[in-house]
Coordinates of C-alpha atoms and ligand atoms in Angstrom, one line a residue:
X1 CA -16.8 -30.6 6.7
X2 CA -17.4 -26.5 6.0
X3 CA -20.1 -25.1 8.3
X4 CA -22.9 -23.5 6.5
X5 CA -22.0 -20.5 4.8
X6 CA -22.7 -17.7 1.8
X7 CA -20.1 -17.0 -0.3
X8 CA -20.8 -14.1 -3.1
X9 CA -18.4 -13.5 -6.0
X10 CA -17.4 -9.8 -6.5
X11 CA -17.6 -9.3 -10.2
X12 CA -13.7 -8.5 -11.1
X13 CA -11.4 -9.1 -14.0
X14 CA -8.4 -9.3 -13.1
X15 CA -5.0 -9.4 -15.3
X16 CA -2.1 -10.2 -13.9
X17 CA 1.9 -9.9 -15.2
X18 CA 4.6 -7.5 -16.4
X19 CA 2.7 -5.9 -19.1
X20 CA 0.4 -3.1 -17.7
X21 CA 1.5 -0.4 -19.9
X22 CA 0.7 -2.7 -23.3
X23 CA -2.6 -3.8 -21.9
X24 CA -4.0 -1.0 -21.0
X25 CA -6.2 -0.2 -24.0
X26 CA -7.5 -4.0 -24.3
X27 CA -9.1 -3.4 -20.7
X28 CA -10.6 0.0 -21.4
X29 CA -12.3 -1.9 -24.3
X30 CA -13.4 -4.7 -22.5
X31 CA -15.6 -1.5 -20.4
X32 CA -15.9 0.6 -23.5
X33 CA -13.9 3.4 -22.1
X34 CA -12.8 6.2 -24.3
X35 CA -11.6 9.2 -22.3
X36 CA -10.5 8.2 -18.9
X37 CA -8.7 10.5 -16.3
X38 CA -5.6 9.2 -14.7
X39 CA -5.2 9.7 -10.8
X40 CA -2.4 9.2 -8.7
X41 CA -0.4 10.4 -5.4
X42 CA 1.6 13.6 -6.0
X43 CA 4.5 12.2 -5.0
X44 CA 3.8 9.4 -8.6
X45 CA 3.0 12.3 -10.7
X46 CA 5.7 10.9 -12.9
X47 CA 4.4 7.3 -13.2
X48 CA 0.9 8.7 -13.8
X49 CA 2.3 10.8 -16.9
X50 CA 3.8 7.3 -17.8
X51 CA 0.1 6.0 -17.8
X52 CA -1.2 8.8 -19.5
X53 CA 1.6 9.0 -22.2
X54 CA 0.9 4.5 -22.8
X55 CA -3.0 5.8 -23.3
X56 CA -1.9 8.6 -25.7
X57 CA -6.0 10.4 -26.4
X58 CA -7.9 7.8 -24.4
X59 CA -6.4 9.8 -21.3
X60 CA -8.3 13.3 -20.8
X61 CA -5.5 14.4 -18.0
X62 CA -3.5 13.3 -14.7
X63 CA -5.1 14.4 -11.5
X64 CA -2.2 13.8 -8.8
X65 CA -4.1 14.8 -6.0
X66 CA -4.8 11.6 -3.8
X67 CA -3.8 11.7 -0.4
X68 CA -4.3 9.6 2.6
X69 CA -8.1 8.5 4.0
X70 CA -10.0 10.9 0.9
X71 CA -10.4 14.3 2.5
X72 CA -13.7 15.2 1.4
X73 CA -12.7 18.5 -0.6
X74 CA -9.8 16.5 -2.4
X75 CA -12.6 14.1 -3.8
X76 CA -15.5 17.0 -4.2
X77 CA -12.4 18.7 -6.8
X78 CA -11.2 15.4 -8.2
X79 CA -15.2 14.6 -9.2
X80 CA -15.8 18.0 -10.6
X81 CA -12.5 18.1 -12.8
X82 CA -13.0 14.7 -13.8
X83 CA -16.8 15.8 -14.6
X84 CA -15.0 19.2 -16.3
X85 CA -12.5 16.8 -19.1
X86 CA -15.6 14.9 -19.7
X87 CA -14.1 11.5 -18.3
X88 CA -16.2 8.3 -18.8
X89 CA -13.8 6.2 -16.2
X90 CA -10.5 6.4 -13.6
X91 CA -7.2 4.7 -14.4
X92 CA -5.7 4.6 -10.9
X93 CA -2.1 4.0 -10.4
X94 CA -1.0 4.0 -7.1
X95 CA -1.8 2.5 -3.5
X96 CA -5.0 2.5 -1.5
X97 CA -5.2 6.9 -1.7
X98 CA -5.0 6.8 -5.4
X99 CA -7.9 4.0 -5.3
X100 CA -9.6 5.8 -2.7
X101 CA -10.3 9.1 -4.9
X102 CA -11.1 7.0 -7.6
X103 CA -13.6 5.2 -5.3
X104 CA -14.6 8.8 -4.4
X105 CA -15.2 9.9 -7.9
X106 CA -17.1 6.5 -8.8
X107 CA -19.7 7.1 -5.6
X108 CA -20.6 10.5 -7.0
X109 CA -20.8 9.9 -10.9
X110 CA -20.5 6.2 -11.1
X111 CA -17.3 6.3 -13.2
X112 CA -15.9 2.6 -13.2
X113 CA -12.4 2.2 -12.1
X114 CA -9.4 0.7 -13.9
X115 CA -6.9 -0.1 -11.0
X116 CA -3.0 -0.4 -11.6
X117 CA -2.0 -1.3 -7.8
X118 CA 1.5 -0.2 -6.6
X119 CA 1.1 -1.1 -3.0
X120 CA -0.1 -4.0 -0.9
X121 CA -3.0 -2.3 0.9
X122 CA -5.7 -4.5 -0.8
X123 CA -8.3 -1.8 -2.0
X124 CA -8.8 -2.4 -5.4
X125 CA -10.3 -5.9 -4.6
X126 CA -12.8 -4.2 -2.2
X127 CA -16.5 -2.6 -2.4
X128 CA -15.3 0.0 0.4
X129 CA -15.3 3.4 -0.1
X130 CA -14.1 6.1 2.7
X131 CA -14.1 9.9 2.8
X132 CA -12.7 12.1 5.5
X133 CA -14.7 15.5 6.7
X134 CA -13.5 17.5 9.3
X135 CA -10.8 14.8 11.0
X136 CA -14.2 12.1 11.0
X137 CA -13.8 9.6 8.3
X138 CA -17.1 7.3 7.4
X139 CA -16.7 4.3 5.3
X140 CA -19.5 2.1 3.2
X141 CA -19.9 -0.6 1.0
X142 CA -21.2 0.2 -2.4
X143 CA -20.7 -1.8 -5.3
X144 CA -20.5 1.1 -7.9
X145 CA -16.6 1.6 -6.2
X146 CA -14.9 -1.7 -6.7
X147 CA -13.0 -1.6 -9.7
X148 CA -14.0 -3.1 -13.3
X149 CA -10.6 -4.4 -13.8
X150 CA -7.4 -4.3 -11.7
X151 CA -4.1 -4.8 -13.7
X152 CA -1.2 -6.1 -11.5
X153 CA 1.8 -5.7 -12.9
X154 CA 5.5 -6.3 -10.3
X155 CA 7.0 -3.5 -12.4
X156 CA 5.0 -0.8 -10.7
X157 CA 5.6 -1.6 -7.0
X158 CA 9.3 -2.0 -7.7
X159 CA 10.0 1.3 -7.0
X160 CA 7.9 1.2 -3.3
X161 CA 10.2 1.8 -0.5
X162 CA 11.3 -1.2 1.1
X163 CA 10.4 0.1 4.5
X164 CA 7.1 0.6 3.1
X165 CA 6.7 -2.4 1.4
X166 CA 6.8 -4.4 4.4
X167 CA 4.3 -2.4 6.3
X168 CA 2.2 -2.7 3.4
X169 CA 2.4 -6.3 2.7
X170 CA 1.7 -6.8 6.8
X171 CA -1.4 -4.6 5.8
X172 CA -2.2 -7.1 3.7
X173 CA -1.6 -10.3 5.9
X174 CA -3.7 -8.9 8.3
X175 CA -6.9 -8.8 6.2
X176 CA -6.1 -12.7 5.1
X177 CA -5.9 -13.2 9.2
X178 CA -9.4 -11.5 10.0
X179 CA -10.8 -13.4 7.3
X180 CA -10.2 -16.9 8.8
X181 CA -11.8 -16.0 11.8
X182 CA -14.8 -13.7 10.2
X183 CA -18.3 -14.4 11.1
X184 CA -18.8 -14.8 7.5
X185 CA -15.9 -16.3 6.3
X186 CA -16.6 -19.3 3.9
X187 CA -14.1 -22.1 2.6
X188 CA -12.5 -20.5 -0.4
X189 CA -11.9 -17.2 0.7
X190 CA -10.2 -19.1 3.7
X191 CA -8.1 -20.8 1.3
X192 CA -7.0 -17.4 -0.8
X193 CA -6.0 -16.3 3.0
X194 CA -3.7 -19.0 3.4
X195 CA -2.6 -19.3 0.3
X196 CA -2.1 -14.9 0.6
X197 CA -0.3 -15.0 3.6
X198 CA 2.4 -17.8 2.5
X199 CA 3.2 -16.1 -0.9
X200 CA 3.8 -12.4 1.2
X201 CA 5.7 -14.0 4.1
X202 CA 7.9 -15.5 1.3
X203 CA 8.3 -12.5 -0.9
X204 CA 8.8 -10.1 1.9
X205 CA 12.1 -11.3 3.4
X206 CA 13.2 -11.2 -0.4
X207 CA 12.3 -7.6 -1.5
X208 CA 14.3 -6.8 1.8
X209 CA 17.0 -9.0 0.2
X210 CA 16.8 -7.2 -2.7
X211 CA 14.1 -4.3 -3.7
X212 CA 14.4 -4.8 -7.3
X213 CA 14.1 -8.9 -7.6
X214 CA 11.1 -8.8 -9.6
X215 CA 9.9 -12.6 -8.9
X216 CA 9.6 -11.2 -4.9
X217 CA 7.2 -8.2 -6.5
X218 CA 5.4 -10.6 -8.2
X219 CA 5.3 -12.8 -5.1
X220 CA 4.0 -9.9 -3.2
X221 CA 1.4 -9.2 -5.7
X222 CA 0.1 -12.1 -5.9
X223 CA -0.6 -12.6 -2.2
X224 CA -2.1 -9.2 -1.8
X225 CA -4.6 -9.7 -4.7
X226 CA -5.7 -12.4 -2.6
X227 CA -5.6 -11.0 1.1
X228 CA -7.1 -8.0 -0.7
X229 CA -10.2 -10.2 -1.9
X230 CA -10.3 -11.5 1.6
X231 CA -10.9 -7.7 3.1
X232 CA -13.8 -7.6 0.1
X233 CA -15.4 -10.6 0.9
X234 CA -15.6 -10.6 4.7
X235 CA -16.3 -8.6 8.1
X236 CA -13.3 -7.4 9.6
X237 CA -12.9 -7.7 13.4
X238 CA -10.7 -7.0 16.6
X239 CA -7.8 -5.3 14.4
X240 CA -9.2 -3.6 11.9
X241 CA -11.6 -1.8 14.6
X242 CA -8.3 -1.0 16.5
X243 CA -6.0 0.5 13.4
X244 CA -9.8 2.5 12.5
X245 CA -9.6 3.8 15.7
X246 CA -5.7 4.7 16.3
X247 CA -5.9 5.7 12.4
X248 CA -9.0 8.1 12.6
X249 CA -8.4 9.6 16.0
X250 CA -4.7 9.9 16.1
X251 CA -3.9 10.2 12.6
X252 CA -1.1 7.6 12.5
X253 CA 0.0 6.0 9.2
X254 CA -2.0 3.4 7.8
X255 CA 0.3 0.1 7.0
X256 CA 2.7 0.7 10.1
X257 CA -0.5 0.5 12.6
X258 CA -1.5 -2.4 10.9
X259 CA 2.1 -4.1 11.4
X260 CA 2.4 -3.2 15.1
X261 CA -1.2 -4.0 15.9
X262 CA -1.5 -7.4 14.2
X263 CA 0.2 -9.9 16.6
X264 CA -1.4 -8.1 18.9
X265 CA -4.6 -8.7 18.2
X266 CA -4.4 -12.1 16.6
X267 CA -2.9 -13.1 20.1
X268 CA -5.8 -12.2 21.6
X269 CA -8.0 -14.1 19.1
X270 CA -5.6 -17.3 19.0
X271 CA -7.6 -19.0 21.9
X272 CA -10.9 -18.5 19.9
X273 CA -10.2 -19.8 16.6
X274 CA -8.1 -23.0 16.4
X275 CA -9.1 -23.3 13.0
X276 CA -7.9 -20.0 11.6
X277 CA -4.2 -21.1 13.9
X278 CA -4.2 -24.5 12.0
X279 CA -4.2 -21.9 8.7
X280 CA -2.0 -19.5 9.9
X281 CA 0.7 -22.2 11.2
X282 CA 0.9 -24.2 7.7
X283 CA 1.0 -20.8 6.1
X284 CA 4.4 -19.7 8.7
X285 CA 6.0 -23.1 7.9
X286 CA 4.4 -24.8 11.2
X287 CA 4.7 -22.0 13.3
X288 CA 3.0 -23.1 16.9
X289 CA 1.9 -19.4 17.5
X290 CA 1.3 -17.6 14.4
X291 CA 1.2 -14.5 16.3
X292 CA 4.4 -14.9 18.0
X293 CA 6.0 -15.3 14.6
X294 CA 4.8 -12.6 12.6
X295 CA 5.8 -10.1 15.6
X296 CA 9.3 -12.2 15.1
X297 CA 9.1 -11.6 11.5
X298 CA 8.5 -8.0 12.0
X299 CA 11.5 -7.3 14.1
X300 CA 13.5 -9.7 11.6
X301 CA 12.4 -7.0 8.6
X302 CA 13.0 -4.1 10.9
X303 CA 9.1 -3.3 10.6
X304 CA 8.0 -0.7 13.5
X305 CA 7.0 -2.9 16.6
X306 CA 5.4 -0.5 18.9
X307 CA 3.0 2.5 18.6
X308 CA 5.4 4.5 20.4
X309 CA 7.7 4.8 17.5
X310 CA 4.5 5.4 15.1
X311 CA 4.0 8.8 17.9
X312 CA 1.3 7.6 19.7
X313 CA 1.2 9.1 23.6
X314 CA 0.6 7.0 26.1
X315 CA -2.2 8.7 27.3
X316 CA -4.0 8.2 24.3
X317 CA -4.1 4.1 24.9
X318 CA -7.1 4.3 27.2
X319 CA -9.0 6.8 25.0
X320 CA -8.5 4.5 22.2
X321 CA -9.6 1.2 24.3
X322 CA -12.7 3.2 25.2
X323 CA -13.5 4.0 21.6
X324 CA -12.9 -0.2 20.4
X325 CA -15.3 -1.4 23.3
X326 CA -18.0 1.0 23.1
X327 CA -19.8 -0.4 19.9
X328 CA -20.0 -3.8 19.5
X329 CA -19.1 -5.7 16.9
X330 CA -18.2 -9.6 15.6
X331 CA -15.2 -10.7 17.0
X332 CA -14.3 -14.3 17.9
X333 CA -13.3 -13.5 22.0
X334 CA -15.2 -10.9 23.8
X335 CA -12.7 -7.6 24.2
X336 CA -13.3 -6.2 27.6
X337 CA -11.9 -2.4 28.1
X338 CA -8.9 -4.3 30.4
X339 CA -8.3 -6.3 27.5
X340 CA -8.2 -3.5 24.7
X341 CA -5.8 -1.6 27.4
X342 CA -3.9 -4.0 27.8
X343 CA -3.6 -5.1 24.3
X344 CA -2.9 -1.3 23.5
X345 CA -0.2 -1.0 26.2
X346 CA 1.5 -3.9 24.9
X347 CA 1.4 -2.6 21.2
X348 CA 2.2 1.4 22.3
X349 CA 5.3 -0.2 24.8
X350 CA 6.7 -2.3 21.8
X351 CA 6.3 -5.6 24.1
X352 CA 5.1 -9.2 22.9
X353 CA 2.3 -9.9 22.1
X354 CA 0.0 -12.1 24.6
X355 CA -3.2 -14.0 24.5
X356 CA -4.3 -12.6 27.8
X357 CA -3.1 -8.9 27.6
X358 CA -5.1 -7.7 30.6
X359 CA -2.5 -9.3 32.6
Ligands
NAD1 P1 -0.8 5.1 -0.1 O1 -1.6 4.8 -1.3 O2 -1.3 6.3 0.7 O3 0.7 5.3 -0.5 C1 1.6 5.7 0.4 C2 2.8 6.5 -0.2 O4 3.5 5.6 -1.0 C3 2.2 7.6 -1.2 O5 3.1 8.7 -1.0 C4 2.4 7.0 -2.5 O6 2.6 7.9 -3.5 C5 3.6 6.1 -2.3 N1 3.7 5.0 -3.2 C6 2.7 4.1 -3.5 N2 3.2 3.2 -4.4 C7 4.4 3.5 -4.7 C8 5.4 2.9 -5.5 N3 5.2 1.8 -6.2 N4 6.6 3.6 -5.6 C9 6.9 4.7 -4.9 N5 6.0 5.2 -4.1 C10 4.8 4.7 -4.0 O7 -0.7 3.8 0.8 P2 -1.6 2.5 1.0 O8 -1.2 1.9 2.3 O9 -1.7 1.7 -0.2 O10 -3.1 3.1 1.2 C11 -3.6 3.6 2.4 C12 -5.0 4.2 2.2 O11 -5.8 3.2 1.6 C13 -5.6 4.5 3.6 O12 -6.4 5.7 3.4 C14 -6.5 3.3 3.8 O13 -7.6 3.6 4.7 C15 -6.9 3.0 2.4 N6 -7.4 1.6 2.2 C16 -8.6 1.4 1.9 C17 -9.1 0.1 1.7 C18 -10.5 -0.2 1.2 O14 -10.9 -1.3 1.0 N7 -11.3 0.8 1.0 C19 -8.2 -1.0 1.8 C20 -6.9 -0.8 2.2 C21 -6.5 0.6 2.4

């Protein structure tokens, strides 16, 4: 029997399938959009033109400005050209930066968001917005930012690195883990983590096989729409305070942090929450230690496995500990500052990962 719980349904449309470019116009309408500004990364310029080409004059420009964690005066200039073409609402194509200024621009003058995702990362399923000043980056929940309609198509992560599409699908897992152990987690958005984490450790091996196998993209979709909705509907814990902290305060890249620190910290949890290992194991093809195998399953993808690598000191592990255990927070097992540092080490040295990392 479920334990009590709330569960609240994010309003989202969602549309899924090889045919982004063609549907396009039919979600505008569905929001009454006319004039929408396309953002993207600079380095997807192109694929934003693509967009902005498919809208013909329903798109007012391409603004390829996004760039990781939303540096406050990329998203003051974004708003105020966007504000400038007279834009009533974002198209963004790209991963979690692209979503992220279009979050930006939707806080400020409450443009909603069309999302075409071309990453794993999760974003567009979230009410999180986050904005960098100064090195310090703040985060919130605000529903204005979550997207009106997110179009998934496999064609437009096809062209994502393999390297990074492994990263970015372990990004992924790990918000489907935190969710089944979340002090809010509820029945069905434990069932859209399971159900996440077998369709992305299925599709990953096979994008390795073979980048352009479209069924694997769509795969890999498919489970990060869900582990996506997990990040929106529950509290994060043990991890994603960890990759905050190394991310923040050592500026080191987003989806690689998550894949080192994830066995790591799920280790640690195992003990804690039998019920989220039960989850985890039929979702790894009765895996005993869930952990064990997606730091396996890492190494077999040729993911980074240690901080080190990622160019993390080793004199930063204890400054990093100190910052996860000196606000508290939910997490299913108590972290001590042994146990962060430990847990850190482990992670930073490239060593597997342990339930009792103090050790
Ligand atoms: P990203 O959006 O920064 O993309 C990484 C790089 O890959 C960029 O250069 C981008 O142009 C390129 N790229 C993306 N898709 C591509 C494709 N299909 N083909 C070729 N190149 C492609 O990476 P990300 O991991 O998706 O996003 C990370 C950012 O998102 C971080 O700032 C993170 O904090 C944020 N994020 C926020 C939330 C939230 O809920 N608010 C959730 C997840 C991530």
């Amino acid at each position: 029997m479920p334990r009590n719980f709330i569960y609240e349904a994010l309003p989202m449309r969602v549309r899924f399938g090889a045919d982004a470019l063609d549907a396009l116009p039919e979600e505008l309408d569905q929001i009454g959009l006319q004039k929408v500004v396309v953002l993207c990364s600079p380095e997807q310029e192109s694929t934003g033109q693509q967009v902005a080409d498919a809208l013909g004059n329903r798109s007012v420009g391409v603004l390829a400005s996004a760039i990781m964690h939303v540096p406050a005066e990329v998203a003051q200039q974004a708003s105020d050209e966007a504000a400038r073409l007279g834009a009533d609402g974002c198209v963004t194509v790209g991963g979690g930066s692209a979503i992220g200024l279009g979050k930006a621009i939707a806080l400020k003058h409450g443009l909603p968001i069309v999302a075409i995702p071309t990453t794993y990362a999760g974003s567009e399923m979230t009410p999180v917005w986050g904005m960098t000043t100064d090195g310090r980056k703040e985060t919130g929940r605000d529903p204005i930012v979550l997207p009106r309609s997110v179009v998934y198509d496999p064609q437009f992560s096809k062209t994502l690195p393999v390297s990074m599409s492994v990263t970015s699908g372990i990004n992924a897992i790990s918000h489907a883990v935190e969710a089944l152990y979340a002090p809010d987690a509820s029945p069905i958005i434990s069932l859209m983590a399971e159900e996440g984490v077998r369709a992305l450790t299925a599709a990953l091996p096979a994008i390795v096989e073979d980048p352009d196998d479209i069924e694997a993209r769509s795969t890999a979709l498919y489970g990060s729409w869900l582990c996506g909705a997990c990040l929106g509907n529950t509290t994060m814990s043990l991890h994603h305070k960890l990759c905050h902290a190394l991310g923040g305060t050592l500026n080191l890249p987003h989806a690689q942090t998550h894949t080192v620190v994830l066995p790591h910290a799920l280790a640690f949890n195992q003990p804690a929450t039998p019920e989220a290992v039960d989850a985890l194991s039929r979702a790894l093809g009765g895996a005993d230690d869930p952990a064990r195998r997606l730091w396996d399953l890492a190494g077999e993808l040729s993911a980074p496995r240690s901080l080190e690598e990622l160019g993390m000191k080793e004199e930063d592990v204890d400054r990093i500990a100190d910052e996860v255990t000196s606000r508290p927070y939910g997490n299913p097992r108590d972290v001590s500052y042994e146990d962060a540092r430990g847990l850190l080490y482990r992670a930073w040295k490239g060593e597997a990962p342990s339930s009792d990392p103090a050790n």
